[in-house]
Amino acid sequence: MALTRGHIVDAAMGILREYGLADLSMRRLARDLEVQPGALYWHIKNKQDLLTVLAGLILEPVGESVSPRGLALDIRGALLSVRDGAEVVALAWALDPEAPSPLLRLRTLLMGQGLAIGEARWGADALAHYILGAVTQEQTRAGLLRAGLLDGSGTGTDASFEFGLGLFLSGLAATAAGAASG
Amino acid sequence: MALTRGHIVDAAMGILREYGLADLSMRRLARDLEVQPGALYWHIKNKQDLLTVLAGLILEPVGESVSPRGLALDIRGALLSVRDGAEVVALAWALDPEAPSPLLRLRTLLMGQGLAIGEARWGADALAHYILGAVTQEQTRAGLLRAGLLDGSGTGTDASFEFGLGLFLSGLAATAAGAASG
DNA sequence: ACCTGAACACCGTTCAAGT
DNA sequence: ACCTGAACACCGTTCAAGT
Protein backbone atom coordinates (compact mmCIF):
# COMPACT_ATOMS: atom_id res chain seq x y z
CA MET A 1 0.00 0.00 0.00
CA ALA A 2 1.36 3.32 -1.23
CA LEU A 3 3.99 4.77 1.06
CA THR A 4 3.57 8.53 1.33
CA ARG A 5 5.45 11.38 2.94
CA GLY A 6 2.57 11.65 5.40
CA HIS A 7 2.90 8.02 6.49
CA ILE A 8 6.60 8.48 7.05
CA VAL A 9 6.12 11.62 9.13
CA ASP A 10 3.36 9.98 11.19
CA ALA A 11 5.43 6.90 11.90
CA ALA A 12 8.43 9.05 12.79
CA MET A 13 6.36 11.09 15.24
CA GLY A 14 5.05 7.85 16.71
CA ILE A 15 8.57 6.54 17.37
CA LEU A 16 9.60 9.90 18.82
CA ARG A 17 6.63 10.01 21.21
CA GLU A 18 6.99 6.43 22.37
CA TYR A 19 10.72 5.76 22.31
CA GLY A 20 12.50 9.09 21.94
CA LEU A 21 15.02 10.60 19.56
CA ALA A 22 17.72 7.98 20.16
CA ASP A 23 15.41 5.31 18.72
CA LEU A 24 14.36 7.37 15.73
CA SER A 25 16.62 6.00 13.00
CA MET A 26 15.84 5.79 9.31
CA ARG A 27 16.28 2.00 9.42
CA ARG A 28 13.99 1.60 12.41
CA LEU A 29 11.45 3.82 10.67
CA ALA A 30 11.63 1.67 7.53
CA ARG A 31 11.19 -1.50 9.59
CA ASP A 32 8.05 -0.09 11.23
CA LEU A 33 6.65 0.88 7.82
CA GLU A 34 7.64 -2.51 6.38
CA VAL A 35 9.69 -1.07 3.54
CA GLN A 36 13.38 -1.04 2.68
CA PRO A 37 15.38 1.91 4.10
CA GLY A 38 16.05 3.24 0.62
CA ALA A 39 12.32 3.65 -0.05
CA LEU A 40 12.17 6.53 2.43
CA TYR A 41 14.52 8.58 0.27
CA TRP A 42 12.03 8.72 -2.56
CA HIS A 43 9.74 10.77 -0.32
CA ILE A 44 12.09 12.77 1.88
CA LYS A 45 15.48 14.34 1.22
CA ASN A 46 17.24 13.09 4.32
CA LYS A 47 16.92 12.62 8.08
CA GLN A 48 17.55 16.28 8.82
CA ASP A 49 14.65 17.22 6.59
CA LEU A 50 12.39 14.81 8.44
CA LEU A 51 13.41 16.24 11.81
CA THR A 52 12.63 19.74 10.59
CA VAL A 53 9.11 18.64 9.71
CA LEU A 54 8.71 17.04 13.15
CA ALA A 55 9.91 20.24 14.81
CA GLY A 56 7.17 22.12 12.99
CA LEU A 57 4.55 19.65 14.17
CA ILE A 58 5.76 19.84 17.75
CA LEU A 59 5.36 23.62 17.77
CA GLU A 60 2.05 23.61 15.91
CA PRO A 61 -0.19 23.67 19.02
CA VAL A 62 1.47 26.86 20.27
CA GLY A 63 -1.21 29.54 20.36
CA GLU A 64 -1.33 33.26 19.74
CA SER A 65 -0.45 34.50 23.19
CA VAL A 66 -0.07 38.27 23.32
CA SER A 67 2.46 38.38 26.15
CA PRO A 68 6.05 37.16 25.88
CA ARG A 69 5.50 35.35 29.15
CA GLY A 70 2.41 33.52 27.89
CA LEU A 71 4.10 32.61 24.64
CA ALA A 72 7.18 31.30 26.42
CA LEU A 73 5.01 29.11 28.65
CA ASP A 74 3.06 27.86 25.63
CA ILE A 75 6.25 26.96 23.80
CA ARG A 76 7.51 25.08 26.84
CA GLY A 77 4.21 23.21 27.05
CA ALA A 78 4.39 22.17 23.39
CA LEU A 79 8.00 21.00 23.77
CA LEU A 80 7.19 19.01 26.90
CA SER A 81 4.29 17.22 25.23
CA VAL A 82 6.58 15.23 22.91
CA ARG A 83 9.48 13.13 24.13
CA ASP A 84 12.78 14.90 23.36
CA GLY A 85 10.73 17.69 21.81
CA ALA A 86 13.18 20.39 22.90
CA GLU A 87 16.15 18.59 21.35
CA VAL A 88 14.35 18.15 18.04
CA VAL A 89 13.33 21.82 17.90
CA ALA A 90 16.79 22.96 18.99
CA LEU A 91 18.30 20.99 16.11
CA ALA A 92 15.90 22.51 13.61
CA TRP A 93 16.48 25.98 15.01
CA ALA A 94 20.26 25.59 14.83
CA LEU A 95 20.08 24.73 11.15
CA ASP A 96 17.56 27.42 10.27
CA PRO A 97 17.09 30.14 12.90
CA GLU A 98 14.31 31.79 10.92
CA ALA A 99 12.20 28.65 10.58
CA PRO A 100 10.28 28.00 13.83
CA SER A 101 7.46 30.54 13.71
CA PRO A 102 6.72 30.75 17.45
CA LEU A 103 10.31 31.81 17.93
CA LEU A 104 9.86 34.53 15.33
CA ARG A 105 6.66 35.59 17.01
CA LEU A 106 8.62 36.00 20.24
CA ARG A 107 10.71 38.57 18.43
CA THR A 108 7.63 40.44 17.24
CA LEU A 109 6.20 40.54 20.74
CA LEU A 110 9.42 41.96 22.15
CA MET A 111 9.33 44.74 19.60
CA GLY A 112 5.88 45.57 20.90
CA GLN A 113 7.47 45.89 24.32
CA GLY A 114 9.46 48.89 23.20
CA LEU A 115 12.65 47.24 21.99
CA ALA A 116 14.40 48.18 18.76
CA ILE A 117 14.47 45.56 15.99
CA GLY A 118 18.06 44.48 16.64
CA GLU A 119 17.57 44.26 20.37
CA ALA A 120 14.29 42.39 19.93
CA ARG A 121 16.07 39.81 17.78
CA TRP A 122 18.84 39.36 20.33
CA GLY A 123 16.39 39.28 23.19
CA ALA A 124 14.18 36.70 21.47
CA ASP A 125 17.23 34.58 20.64
CA ALA A 126 18.40 34.71 24.24
CA LEU A 127 14.96 33.73 25.49
CA ALA A 128 14.80 30.89 22.95
CA HIS A 129 18.19 29.62 24.12
CA TYR A 130 16.91 29.63 27.67
CA ILE A 131 13.63 27.86 26.89
CA LEU A 132 15.24 25.18 24.73
CA GLY A 133 18.08 24.64 27.18
CA ALA A 134 15.83 24.41 30.20
CA VAL A 135 13.34 22.03 28.60
CA THR A 136 16.10 19.90 27.08
CA GLN A 137 17.52 19.49 30.56
CA GLU A 138 14.12 18.59 31.98
CA GLN A 139 13.62 15.97 29.28
CA THR A 140 17.16 14.62 29.59
CA ARG A 141 16.63 14.18 33.33
CA ALA A 142 13.34 12.43 32.61
CA GLY A 143 15.18 10.10 30.25
CA LEU A 144 17.94 9.32 32.76
CA LEU A 145 15.26 8.71 35.38
CA ARG A 146 13.48 6.23 33.09
CA ALA A 147 16.77 4.45 32.48
CA GLY A 148 17.31 4.25 36.25
CA LEU A 149 20.52 6.25 36.00
CA LEU A 150 19.21 8.93 38.35
CA ASP A 151 17.30 9.15 41.58
CA GLY A 152 14.16 11.21 41.10
CA SER A 153 14.79 14.03 43.54
CA GLY A 154 13.90 16.70 41.00
CA THR A 155 13.00 20.01 42.61
CA GLY A 156 9.97 21.71 41.03
CA THR A 157 10.84 22.23 37.38
CA ASP A 158 7.82 24.48 36.80
CA ALA A 159 8.93 26.93 39.48
CA SER A 160 12.54 26.98 38.30
CA PHE A 161 11.47 27.61 34.72
CA GLU A 162 9.25 30.49 35.77
CA PHE A 163 12.02 31.98 37.86
CA GLY A 164 14.47 31.99 34.95
CA LEU A 165 11.78 33.35 32.66
CA GLY A 166 11.09 36.11 35.17
CA LEU A 167 14.75 37.12 35.21
CA PHE A 168 14.67 37.58 31.47
CA LEU A 169 11.45 39.49 31.36
CA SER A 170 12.41 41.83 34.13
CA GLY A 171 15.72 42.43 32.36
CA LEU A 172 13.81 43.20 29.19
CA ALA A 173 11.51 45.58 30.99
CA ALA A 174 14.49 47.44 32.43
CA THR A 175 16.17 47.65 29.02
CA ALA A 176 12.99 48.85 27.31
CA ALA A 177 12.46 51.47 30.01
CA GLY A 178 16.05 52.63 29.65
CA ALA A 179 15.66 52.97 25.88
CA ALA A 180 12.41 54.93 26.29
CA SER A 181 13.89 57.42 28.75
CA GLY A 182 17.33 57.62 27.09
CA MET B 1 54.50 1.85 22.92
CA ALA B 2 52.27 1.84 25.99
CA LEU B 3 48.84 3.30 25.32
CA THR B 4 47.69 5.37 28.29
CA ARG B 5 44.57 7.22 29.29
CA GLY B 6 46.51 10.43 28.79
CA HIS B 7 47.40 9.57 25.19
CA ILE B 8 43.77 8.79 24.44
CA VAL B 9 42.54 12.05 25.94
CA ASP B 10 45.20 14.05 24.09
CA ALA B 11 44.39 12.43 20.76
CA ALA B 12 40.67 12.95 21.36
CA MET B 13 41.21 16.63 22.10
CA GLY B 14 43.31 16.88 18.96
CA ILE B 15 40.53 15.47 16.78
CA LEU B 16 37.98 17.74 18.47
CA ARG B 17 40.08 20.86 17.88
CA GLU B 18 40.91 20.06 14.27
CA TYR B 19 37.84 18.26 12.96
CA GLY B 20 35.03 18.75 15.48
CA LEU B 21 32.69 16.52 17.45
CA ALA B 22 31.16 14.79 14.43
CA ASP B 23 34.56 13.32 13.56
CA LEU B 24 35.39 12.25 17.10
CA SER B 25 34.47 8.57 17.01
CA MET B 26 36.07 5.80 19.03
CA ARG B 27 37.11 4.06 15.83
CA ARG B 28 38.68 7.16 14.35
CA LEU B 29 40.46 7.74 17.65
CA ALA B 30 41.82 4.17 17.62
CA ARG B 31 42.99 4.60 14.02
CA ASP B 32 44.90 7.77 14.91
CA LEU B 33 46.51 6.00 17.88
CA GLU B 34 47.27 2.94 15.73
CA VAL B 35 45.49 0.49 18.02
CA GLN B 36 42.35 -1.62 17.71
CA PRO B 37 39.11 0.06 18.89
CA GLY B 38 38.74 -2.41 21.74
CA ALA B 39 42.06 -1.31 23.23
CA LEU B 40 40.55 2.05 24.21
CA TYR B 41 38.10 0.31 26.54
CA TRP B 42 40.88 -0.95 28.75
CA HIS B 43 41.66 2.66 29.67
CA ILE B 44 38.30 4.40 29.57
CA LYS B 45 34.80 3.26 30.45
CA ASN B 46 33.04 4.53 27.35
CA LYS B 47 32.70 7.46 24.99
CA GLN B 48 30.55 9.44 27.39
CA ASP B 49 33.27 9.19 30.01
CA LEU B 50 35.82 10.48 27.53
CA LEU B 51 33.63 13.44 26.61
CA THR B 52 33.24 14.33 30.28
CA VAL B 53 37.01 14.49 30.63
CA LEU B 54 37.23 16.71 27.53
CA ALA B 55 34.55 19.02 28.94
CA GLY B 56 36.68 19.45 32.06
CA LEU B 57 39.73 20.32 29.98
CA ILE B 58 37.80 22.81 27.88
CA LEU B 59 36.68 24.67 31.01
CA GLU B 60 40.06 24.46 32.75
CA PRO B 61 41.38 27.85 31.56
CA VAL B 62 38.38 29.65 33.09
CA GLY B 63 39.72 31.96 35.78
CA GLU B 64 38.50 33.18 39.13
CA SER B 65 36.49 36.19 38.03
CA VAL B 66 34.67 37.84 40.89
CA SER B 67 31.74 39.17 38.88
CA PRO B 68 29.05 37.02 37.26
CA ARG B 69 29.54 39.06 34.12
CA GLY B 70 33.29 38.44 34.00
CA LEU B 71 32.84 34.75 34.72
CA ALA B 72 30.21 34.38 32.01
CA LEU B 73 32.52 36.04 29.48
CA ASP B 74 35.40 33.81 30.57
CA ILE B 75 33.28 30.69 30.16
CA ARG B 76 32.24 31.80 26.70
CA GLY B 77 35.87 32.41 25.79
CA ALA B 78 36.90 28.94 26.94
CA LEU B 79 34.05 27.31 25.00
CA LEU B 80 34.87 29.25 21.83
CA SER B 81 38.53 28.24 21.96
CA VAL B 82 37.74 24.59 21.15
CA ARG B 83 35.70 23.50 18.16
CA ASP B 84 32.23 22.38 19.29
CA GLY B 85 33.31 23.19 22.85
CA ALA B 86 29.84 24.32 23.88
CA GLU B 87 28.21 21.11 22.65
CA VAL B 88 30.70 18.94 24.53
CA VAL B 89 30.22 20.87 27.77
CA ALA B 90 26.44 20.92 27.33
CA LEU B 91 26.48 17.13 27.01
CA ALA B 92 28.57 16.73 30.14
CA TRP B 93 26.41 19.21 32.03
CA ALA B 94 23.21 17.42 31.00
CA LEU B 95 24.50 14.13 32.39
CA ASP B 96 25.89 15.62 35.58
CA PRO B 97 24.70 19.15 36.40
CA GLU B 98 26.96 19.36 39.43
CA ALA B 99 30.15 18.51 37.56
CA PRO B 100 31.43 21.56 35.65
CA SER B 101 32.99 23.70 38.36
CA PRO B 102 32.77 27.09 36.62
CA LEU B 103 29.03 26.56 36.43
CA LEU B 104 28.94 25.88 40.16
CA ARG B 105 31.04 28.96 40.77
CA LEU B 106 28.44 30.96 38.88
CA ARG B 107 25.95 29.84 41.52
CA THR B 108 28.24 30.93 44.34
CA LEU B 109 28.72 34.35 42.80
CA LEU B 110 24.98 34.86 42.45
CA MET B 111 24.53 34.10 46.13
CA GLY B 112 27.03 36.86 46.83
CA GLN B 113 24.73 39.15 44.83
CA GLY B 114 22.02 38.80 47.44
CA LEU B 115 20.07 35.83 46.08
CA ALA B 116 18.83 32.98 48.26
CA ILE B 117 20.40 29.57 47.69
CA GLY B 118 17.45 28.20 45.69
CA GLU B 119 17.17 31.30 43.54
CA ALA B 120 20.92 31.39 42.99
CA ARG B 121 20.80 27.81 41.71
CA TRP B 122 17.93 28.59 39.34
CA GLY B 123 19.55 31.80 38.22
CA ALA B 124 22.91 30.12 37.56
CA ASP B 125 21.17 27.31 35.67
CA ALA B 126 19.29 29.81 33.53
CA LEU B 127 22.49 31.70 32.80
CA ALA B 128 24.29 28.46 31.95
CA HIS B 129 21.49 27.50 29.54
CA TYR B 130 21.87 30.86 27.87
CA ILE B 131 25.66 30.71 27.58
CA LEU B 132 25.73 27.14 26.27
CA GLY B 133 22.86 27.76 23.88
CA ALA B 134 24.31 30.97 22.52
CA VAL B 135 27.82 29.58 22.01
CA THR B 136 26.49 26.32 20.55
CA GLN B 137 24.64 28.38 17.97
CA GLU B 138 27.73 30.45 17.20
CA GLN B 139 29.77 27.29 16.70
CA THR B 140 27.07 25.56 14.68
CA ARG B 141 26.89 28.56 12.36
CA ALA B 142 30.67 28.49 12.07
CA GLY B 143 30.45 24.82 11.10
CA LEU B 144 27.75 25.41 8.51
CA LEU B 145 29.80 28.28 7.14
CA ARG B 146 32.85 26.04 6.81
CA ALA B 147 30.74 23.45 5.01
CA GLY B 148 29.53 26.17 2.65
CA LEU B 149 25.91 25.62 3.69
CA LEU B 150 25.53 29.21 4.82
CA ASP B 151 26.45 32.65 3.60
CA GLY B 152 28.57 34.43 6.19
CA SER B 153 26.38 37.41 6.98
CA GLY B 154 26.73 36.90 10.72
CA THR B 155 25.84 40.02 12.70
CA GLY B 156 28.23 40.72 15.58
CA THR B 157 28.08 37.70 17.84
CA ASP B 158 30.05 39.41 20.62
CA ALA B 159 27.53 42.23 20.88
CA SER B 160 24.52 39.90 20.79
CA PHE B 161 26.02 37.73 23.51
CA GLU B 162 26.65 40.72 25.72
CA PHE B 163 23.15 42.01 25.16
CA GLY B 164 21.58 38.71 26.26
CA LEU B 165 23.95 38.53 29.20
CA GLY B 166 22.97 42.07 30.18
CA LEU B 167 19.28 41.11 30.16
CA PHE B 168 19.98 38.34 32.62
CA LEU B 169 22.15 40.36 34.92
CA SER B 170 19.77 43.29 35.07
CA GLY B 171 16.95 40.85 35.82
CA LEU B 172 19.06 39.37 38.60
CA ALA B 173 19.81 42.78 40.01
CA ALA B 174 16.11 43.63 40.08
CA THR B 175 15.26 40.33 41.76
CA ALA B 176 18.01 40.72 44.35
CA ALA B 177 16.88 44.28 45.09
CA GLY B 178 13.28 43.10 45.44
CA ALA B 179 14.32 40.38 47.89
CA ALA B 180 16.36 42.86 49.94
CA SER B 181 13.53 45.37 50.24
CA GLY B 182 10.72 42.77 50.60
C1' DA C 1 48.22 -6.24 32.59
C1' DC C 2 47.31 -4.92 28.21
C1' DC C 3 46.12 -5.55 23.46
C1' DT C 4 44.41 -8.05 19.04
C1' DG C 5 40.94 -10.16 16.21
C1' DA C 6 36.67 -10.78 15.45
C1' DA C 7 32.31 -10.35 16.17
C1' DC C 8 27.42 -8.21 17.42
C1' DA C 9 24.09 -5.12 16.49
C1' DC C 10 23.59 -1.27 14.60
C1' DC C 11 23.87 3.62 11.56
C1' DG C 12 22.62 7.23 6.94
C1' DT C 13 22.66 7.24 2.20
C1' DT C 14 23.03 5.82 -2.75
C1' DC C 15 21.70 3.53 -6.81
C1' DA C 16 21.23 -0.09 -10.42
C1' DA C 17 17.70 -2.96 -11.30
C1' DG C 18 13.07 -4.38 -11.24
C1' DT C 19 7.79 -3.54 -11.57
C1' DA D 1 6.66 6.61 -10.50
C1' DC D 2 7.94 4.00 -6.84
C1' DC D 3 10.27 0.35 -4.46
C1' DT D 4 13.75 -3.66 -3.66
C1' DG D 5 18.28 -5.54 -3.07
C1' DA D 6 22.53 -4.77 -2.23
C1' DA D 7 26.11 -2.29 -1.31
C1' DC D 8 29.37 1.57 0.79
C1' DA D 9 31.35 3.50 4.50
C1' DC D 10 30.71 3.91 8.76
C1' DC D 11 29.22 3.52 14.32
C1' DG D 12 29.94 1.90 20.04
C1' DT D 13 30.92 -1.92 22.66
C1' DT D 14 32.23 -6.67 24.16
C1' DC D 15 35.17 -10.46 24.83
C1' DA D 16 37.79 -14.80 24.02
C1' DA D 17 42.26 -15.42 22.94
C1' DG D 18 46.94 -14.19 22.75
C1' DT D 19 51.42 -12.01 24.72
JSON list of C-alpha atoms in Angstrom, two decimals, chain B residues 43 77 104 106 109 118 132 145 158 174:
[
{"chain": "B", "resi": 43, "resn": "HIS", "atom": "CA", "xyz": [41.66, 2.66, 29.67]},
{"chain": "B", "resi": 77, "resn": "GLY", "atom": "CA", "xyz": [35.87, 32.41, 25.79]},
{"chain": "B", "resi": 104, "resn": "LEU", "atom": "CA", "xyz": [28.94, 25.88, 40.16]},
{"chain": "B", "resi": 106, "resn": "LEU", "atom": "CA", "xyz": [28.44, 30.96, 38.88]},
{"chain": "B", "resi": 109, "resn": "LEU", "atom": "CA", "xyz": [28.72, 34.35, 42.80]},
{"chain": "B", "resi": 118, "resn": "GLY", "atom": "CA", "xyz": [17.45, 28.20, 45.69]},
{"chain": "B", "resi": 132, "resn": "LEU", "atom": "CA", "xyz": [25.73, 27.14, 26.27]},
{"chain": "B", "resi": 145, "resn": "LEU", "atom": "CA", "xyz": [29.80, 28.28, 7.14]},
{"chain": "B", "resi": 158, "resn": "ASP", "atom": "CA", "xyz": [30.05, 39.41, 20.62]},
{"chain": "B", "resi": 174, "resn": "ALA", "atom": "CA", "xyz": [16.11, 43.63, 40.08]}
]
